[in-house]
Amino acid sequence: MAKMKLYYSPASPYARKVRVVALETGLEKKIDMVNVALSPVAPNADVDRHNPIGKIPALSVKGLDLFDSPVICEYLDSHHKGRKLFPRKGRERWVALRQQAMGDGLLDAALLVRYEGFLRPEDKRWTEWSKGQMKKIEGVLAQLEAEAKALKGKLTIGTIAIACALGYLDFRFPGFDWRSRHPRLAKWFAAASKTPAIKATAPPPG
Ligand code: BEZ
């Protein structure tokens, strides 16, 4: 298989999904990692050349640039011979894709809150907007708590996305005590966090 290049940042939860999949599929040795710094207000020209949306992760392979994380993860999963992280068919596949949508949806809302509170100038912040996004996060957490039983078992793209989303909450919202309200989800996450690929890709301190 041709060598691939992954544009990523150690703090990006979407790139973390790809890094977990690379480790779980054994493809990490085939990927050159390119650590980039960027934000919506400080784009990165190298990333822009590989993704017209100007976001990470982007994977460059055989002259083709792939984005975003669901596409890259599925590409990697189609290039190894081991157990599939994207179940191929049936209800199992839709359960995993739906879980991925919940993890990514939680992340989308969390990133908007993060940008609102961290990047946007203080006098331009819109509290109602952030509250609306936090409500979406709460909605996903409540749904995951109700479905916690279905998270158990070997990792899939669904549970990888959820673990990366919960990891981002802990990373950027350390005071947000979701665990006391969602104990079954917290228990699952504690166990999932011990998986070597999840452990190895934890965001940097700070
Ligand atoms: C962060 O630092 O929170 C972050 C970095 C890259 C992508 C998304 C989030």
mmCIF file of C-alpha atoms and ligand atoms in Angstrom:
data_model
loop_
_atom_site.group_PDB
_atom_site.id
_atom_site.type_symbol
_atom_site.label_atom_id
_atom_site.label_comp_id
_atom_site.label_asym_id
_atom_site.label_seq_id
_atom_site.Cartn_x
_atom_site.Cartn_y
_atom_site.Cartn_z
ATOM 1 C CA MET A 1 0.000 0.000 0.000
ATOM 2 C CA ALA A 2 1.304 3.492 -0.887
ATOM 3 C CA LYS A 3 2.562 5.667 1.937
ATOM 4 C CA MET A 4 -0.090 8.079 3.213
ATOM 5 C CA LYS A 5 0.209 11.515 4.791
ATOM 6 C CA LEU A 6 -2.135 12.554 7.605
ATOM 7 C CA TYR A 7 -2.525 16.247 8.433
ATOM 8 C CA TYR A 8 -3.559 16.388 12.063
ATOM 9 C CA SER A 9 -3.166 18.140 15.382
ATOM 10 C CA PRO A 10 -2.715 16.260 18.692
ATOM 11 C CA ALA A 11 -5.626 18.276 20.163
ATOM 12 C CA SER A 12 -8.105 17.591 17.344
ATOM 13 C CA PRO A 13 -10.763 15.064 18.389
ATOM 14 C CA TYR A 14 -11.704 14.394 14.751
ATOM 15 C CA ALA A 15 -8.064 13.618 13.927
ATOM 16 C CA ARG A 16 -8.001 11.441 17.041
ATOM 17 C CA LYS A 17 -10.703 9.243 15.492
ATOM 18 C CA VAL A 18 -8.435 8.683 12.486
ATOM 19 C CA ARG A 19 -5.403 7.997 14.701
ATOM 20 C CA VAL A 20 -7.369 5.423 16.710
ATOM 21 C CA VAL A 21 -8.527 3.735 13.490
ATOM 22 C CA ALA A 22 -4.936 3.750 12.143
ATOM 23 C CA LEU A 23 -3.753 1.983 15.305
ATOM 24 C CA GLU A 24 -6.666 -0.466 15.455
ATOM 25 C CA THR A 25 -6.164 -1.457 11.811
ATOM 26 C CA GLY A 26 -2.361 -1.659 12.053
ATOM 27 C CA LEU A 27 -1.994 0.957 9.310
ATOM 28 C CA GLU A 28 -0.186 3.541 11.431
ATOM 29 C CA LYS A 29 3.190 2.429 10.026
ATOM 30 C CA LYS A 30 2.001 3.369 6.547
ATOM 31 C CA ILE A 31 1.120 6.927 7.552
ATOM 32 C CA ASP A 32 3.459 9.920 7.750
ATOM 33 C CA MET A 33 2.031 12.204 10.408
ATOM 34 C CA VAL A 34 2.107 15.940 9.677
ATOM 35 C CA ASN A 35 1.393 17.965 12.815
ATOM 36 C CA VAL A 36 -0.201 21.298 11.843
ATOM 37 C CA ALA A 37 -1.403 24.318 13.802
ATOM 38 C CA LEU A 38 -4.573 26.012 12.608
ATOM 39 C CA SER A 39 -7.883 27.493 13.668
ATOM 40 C CA PRO A 40 -10.835 28.988 11.775
ATOM 41 C CA VAL A 41 -9.185 32.423 12.098
ATOM 42 C CA ALA A 42 -5.622 31.238 11.446
ATOM 43 C CA PRO A 43 -5.772 28.833 8.506
ATOM 44 C CA ASN A 44 -2.864 26.675 7.401
ATOM 45 C CA ALA A 45 -1.815 26.944 3.736
ATOM 46 C CA ASP A 46 -0.581 23.343 3.630
ATOM 47 C CA VAL A 47 -3.938 22.052 4.895
ATOM 48 C CA ASP A 48 -5.801 24.347 2.464
ATOM 49 C CA ARG A 49 -3.899 22.695 -0.400
ATOM 50 C CA HIS A 50 -5.206 19.275 0.674
ATOM 51 C CA ASN A 51 -8.705 20.158 1.867
ATOM 52 C CA PRO A 52 -10.759 22.979 0.336
ATOM 53 C CA ILE A 53 -12.655 23.235 3.656
ATOM 54 C CA GLY A 54 -9.315 24.012 5.351
ATOM 55 C CA LYS A 55 -9.848 21.506 8.164
ATOM 56 C CA ILE A 56 -8.018 18.595 9.706
ATOM 57 C CA PRO A 57 -7.902 15.669 9.477
ATOM 58 C CA ALA A 58 -6.970 15.366 5.808
ATOM 59 C CA LEU A 59 -5.343 12.260 4.362
ATOM 60 C CA SER A 60 -3.275 12.421 1.218
ATOM 61 C CA VAL A 61 -2.973 9.074 -0.546
ATOM 62 C CA LYS A 62 -2.004 8.189 -4.121
ATOM 63 C CA GLY A 63 -2.584 11.742 -5.319
ATOM 64 C CA LEU A 64 -6.065 11.808 -3.751
ATOM 65 C CA ASP A 65 -6.892 14.021 -0.784
ATOM 66 C CA LEU A 66 -9.508 12.569 1.555
ATOM 67 C CA PHE A 67 -11.562 14.380 4.205
ATOM 68 C CA ASP A 68 -13.395 14.486 6.623
ATOM 69 C CA SER A 69 -12.952 11.997 9.492
ATOM 70 C CA PRO A 70 -15.786 9.550 8.561
ATOM 71 C CA VAL A 71 -14.436 9.296 4.995
ATOM 72 C CA ILE A 72 -10.809 8.851 6.084
ATOM 73 C CA CYS A 73 -11.749 6.278 8.731
ATOM 74 C CA GLU A 74 -13.775 4.253 6.229
ATOM 75 C CA TYR A 75 -10.939 4.443 3.689
ATOM 76 C CA LEU A 76 -8.456 3.058 6.220
ATOM 77 C CA ASP A 77 -10.915 0.366 7.310
ATOM 78 C CA SER A 78 -11.232 -0.770 3.676
ATOM 79 C CA HIS A 79 -7.454 -1.270 3.433
ATOM 80 C CA HIS A 80 -6.733 -3.909 6.045
ATOM 81 C CA LYS A 81 -7.590 -7.551 6.483
ATOM 82 C CA GLY A 82 -8.507 -7.605 10.166
ATOM 83 C CA ARG A 83 -11.829 -7.137 11.960
ATOM 84 C CA LYS A 84 -13.811 -4.319 10.379
ATOM 85 C CA LEU A 85 -14.515 -1.180 12.427
ATOM 86 C CA PHE A 86 -17.299 -0.259 9.985
ATOM 87 C CA PRO A 87 -19.560 -3.318 10.132
ATOM 88 C CA ARG A 88 -20.225 -4.282 6.520
ATOM 89 C CA LYS A 89 -23.968 -4.766 6.586
ATOM 90 C CA GLY A 90 -27.193 -5.198 8.486
ATOM 91 C CA ARG A 91 -28.410 -3.532 11.647
ATOM 92 C CA GLU A 92 -24.906 -3.627 13.148
ATOM 93 C CA ARG A 93 -23.673 -1.226 10.434
ATOM 94 C CA TRP A 94 -26.476 1.285 10.995
ATOM 95 C CA VAL A 95 -26.034 1.129 14.772
ATOM 96 C CA ALA A 96 -22.305 1.952 14.364
ATOM 97 C CA LEU A 97 -22.931 4.758 11.844
ATOM 98 C CA ARG A 98 -25.653 6.228 14.059
ATOM 99 C CA GLN A 99 -23.285 6.133 17.030
ATOM 100 C CA GLN A 100 -20.628 7.848 14.929
ATOM 101 C CA ALA A 101 -23.180 10.558 14.047
ATOM 102 C CA MET A 102 -23.896 11.066 17.772
ATOM 103 C CA GLY A 103 -20.190 11.315 18.633
ATOM 104 C CA ASP A 104 -19.475 13.684 15.747
ATOM 105 C CA GLY A 105 -22.614 15.710 16.489
ATOM 106 C CA LEU A 106 -21.583 16.129 20.117
ATOM 107 C CA LEU A 107 -18.152 17.239 18.908
ATOM 108 C CA ASP A 108 -19.574 19.725 16.397
ATOM 109 C CA ALA A 109 -21.543 21.388 19.207
ATOM 110 C CA ALA A 110 -18.584 21.281 21.624
ATOM 111 C CA LEU A 111 -16.284 22.902 19.048
ATOM 112 C CA LEU A 112 -18.791 25.710 18.487
ATOM 113 C CA VAL A 113 -18.920 26.388 22.227
ATOM 114 C CA ARG A 114 -15.131 26.249 22.435
ATOM 115 C CA TYR A 115 -14.730 28.741 19.575
ATOM 116 C CA GLU A 116 -17.391 31.016 21.036
ATOM 117 C CA GLY A 117 -15.679 31.122 24.438
ATOM 118 C CA PHE A 118 -12.046 30.982 23.358
ATOM 119 C CA LEU A 119 -11.669 32.505 19.903
ATOM 120 C CA ARG A 120 -14.467 35.044 19.643
ATOM 121 C CA PRO A 121 -13.661 38.466 21.141
ATOM 122 C CA GLU A 122 -15.325 38.771 24.544
ATOM 123 C CA ASP A 123 -17.592 41.681 23.594
ATOM 124 C CA LYS A 124 -18.996 39.699 20.657
ATOM 125 C CA ARG A 125 -19.856 36.494 22.538
ATOM 126 C CA TRP A 126 -23.422 35.220 22.344
ATOM 127 C CA THR A 127 -24.424 33.335 25.507
ATOM 128 C CA GLU A 128 -27.729 32.043 24.079
ATOM 129 C CA TRP A 129 -25.851 30.473 21.182
ATOM 130 C CA SER A 130 -23.504 28.610 23.518
ATOM 131 C CA LYS A 131 -26.451 27.530 25.691
ATOM 132 C CA GLY A 132 -28.170 26.143 22.588
ATOM 133 C CA GLN A 133 -25.062 24.123 21.713
ATOM 134 C CA MET A 134 -24.721 22.858 25.309
ATOM 135 C CA LYS A 135 -28.326 21.647 25.079
ATOM 136 C CA LYS A 136 -27.381 19.563 22.054
ATOM 137 C CA ILE A 137 -24.443 18.103 24.008
ATOM 138 C CA GLU A 138 -26.784 17.268 26.905
ATOM 139 C CA GLY A 139 -29.218 15.660 24.462
ATOM 140 C CA VAL A 140 -26.554 13.362 23.032
ATOM 141 C CA LEU A 141 -25.231 12.466 26.499
ATOM 142 C CA ALA A 142 -28.747 11.559 27.672
ATOM 143 C CA GLN A 143 -29.292 9.385 24.601
ATOM 144 C CA LEU A 144 -25.931 7.661 25.067
ATOM 145 C CA GLU A 145 -26.733 7.029 28.735
ATOM 146 C CA ALA A 146 -30.010 5.394 27.677
ATOM 147 C CA GLU A 147 -28.136 3.287 25.111
ATOM 148 C CA ALA A 148 -25.014 2.595 27.190
ATOM 149 C CA LYS A 149 -25.567 -1.169 27.016
ATOM 150 C CA ALA A 150 -25.159 -1.078 23.227
ATOM 151 C CA LEU A 151 -21.708 0.546 23.546
ATOM 152 C CA LYS A 152 -20.142 -2.523 25.120
ATOM 153 C CA GLY A 153 -17.979 -4.899 23.121
ATOM 154 C CA LYS A 154 -15.127 -4.459 20.660
ATOM 155 C CA LEU A 155 -14.512 -0.977 19.293
ATOM 156 C CA THR A 156 -16.368 0.105 16.163
ATOM 157 C CA ILE A 157 -16.308 3.430 14.363
ATOM 158 C CA GLY A 158 -19.345 4.320 16.494
ATOM 159 C CA THR A 159 -17.731 3.748 19.857
ATOM 160 C CA ILE A 160 -14.433 5.274 18.666
ATOM 161 C CA ALA A 161 -16.268 8.484 17.743
ATOM 162 C CA ILE A 162 -18.071 8.542 21.112
ATOM 163 C CA ALA A 163 -14.849 7.940 23.073
ATOM 164 C CA CYS A 164 -13.110 10.775 21.187
ATOM 165 C CA ALA A 165 -16.076 13.086 21.830
ATOM 166 C CA LEU A 166 -16.146 12.332 25.579
ATOM 167 C CA GLY A 167 -12.356 12.749 25.671
ATOM 168 C CA TYR A 168 -12.748 16.200 24.138
ATOM 169 C CA LEU A 169 -15.296 17.187 26.788
ATOM 170 C CA ASP A 170 -12.786 16.237 29.487
ATOM 171 C CA PHE A 171 -9.993 18.053 27.618
ATOM 172 C CA ARG A 172 -11.687 21.385 26.918
ATOM 173 C CA PHE A 173 -14.558 21.427 29.433
ATOM 174 C CA PRO A 174 -12.899 20.011 32.578
ATOM 175 C CA GLY A 175 -15.493 21.574 34.885
ATOM 176 C CA PHE A 176 -18.440 20.060 33.031
ATOM 177 C CA ASP A 177 -19.431 17.199 35.284
ATOM 178 C CA TRP A 178 -21.287 14.945 32.833
ATOM 179 C CA ARG A 179 -20.321 11.777 34.740
ATOM 180 C CA SER A 180 -22.556 12.296 37.784
ATOM 181 C CA ARG A 181 -25.614 12.622 35.506
ATOM 182 C CA HIS A 182 -24.640 9.780 33.165
ATOM 183 C CA PRO A 183 -23.100 7.036 35.323
ATOM 184 C CA ARG A 184 -23.510 4.143 32.875
ATOM 185 C CA LEU A 185 -21.871 6.131 30.101
ATOM 186 C CA ALA A 186 -19.094 7.145 32.514
ATOM 187 C CA LYS A 187 -18.496 3.491 33.397
ATOM 188 C CA TRP A 188 -18.279 2.500 29.735
ATOM 189 C CA PHE A 189 -15.914 5.407 28.983
ATOM 190 C CA ALA A 190 -13.612 4.497 31.879
ATOM 191 C CA ALA A 191 -13.259 0.980 30.448
ATOM 192 C CA ALA A 192 -12.917 2.178 26.823
ATOM 193 C CA SER A 193 -10.200 4.642 27.867
ATOM 194 C CA LYS A 194 -7.999 1.693 28.811
ATOM 195 C CA THR A 195 -7.945 0.424 25.214
ATOM 196 C CA PRO A 196 -4.344 0.930 23.995
ATOM 197 C CA ALA A 197 -5.338 2.936 20.880
ATOM 198 C CA ILE A 198 -7.599 5.261 22.910
ATOM 199 C CA LYS A 199 -4.923 5.666 25.573
ATOM 200 C CA ALA A 200 -2.136 6.343 23.052
ATOM 201 C CA THR A 201 -4.082 9.152 21.330
ATOM 202 C CA ALA A 202 -5.206 11.096 24.409
ATOM 203 C CA PRO A 203 -5.031 14.880 23.894
ATOM 204 C CA PRO A 204 -1.945 16.626 25.258
ATOM 205 C CA PRO A 205 -2.115 18.087 28.768
ATOM 206 C CA GLY A 206 -3.328 21.685 28.860
HETATM 207 C C1 BEZ B 1 -8.652 22.304 20.206
HETATM 208 O O1 BEZ B 1 -7.532 22.687 20.540
HETATM 209 O O2 BEZ B 1 -9.612 22.323 20.986
HETATM 210 C C2 BEZ B 1 -8.844 21.825 18.786
HETATM 211 C C3 BEZ B 1 -7.728 21.737 17.954
HETATM 212 C C4 BEZ B 1 -7.905 21.293 16.624
HETATM 213 C C5 BEZ B 1 -9.165 20.936 16.186
HETATM 214 C C6 BEZ B 1 -10.255 21.024 17.038
HETATM 215 C C7 BEZ B 1 -10.091 21.464 18.339
#
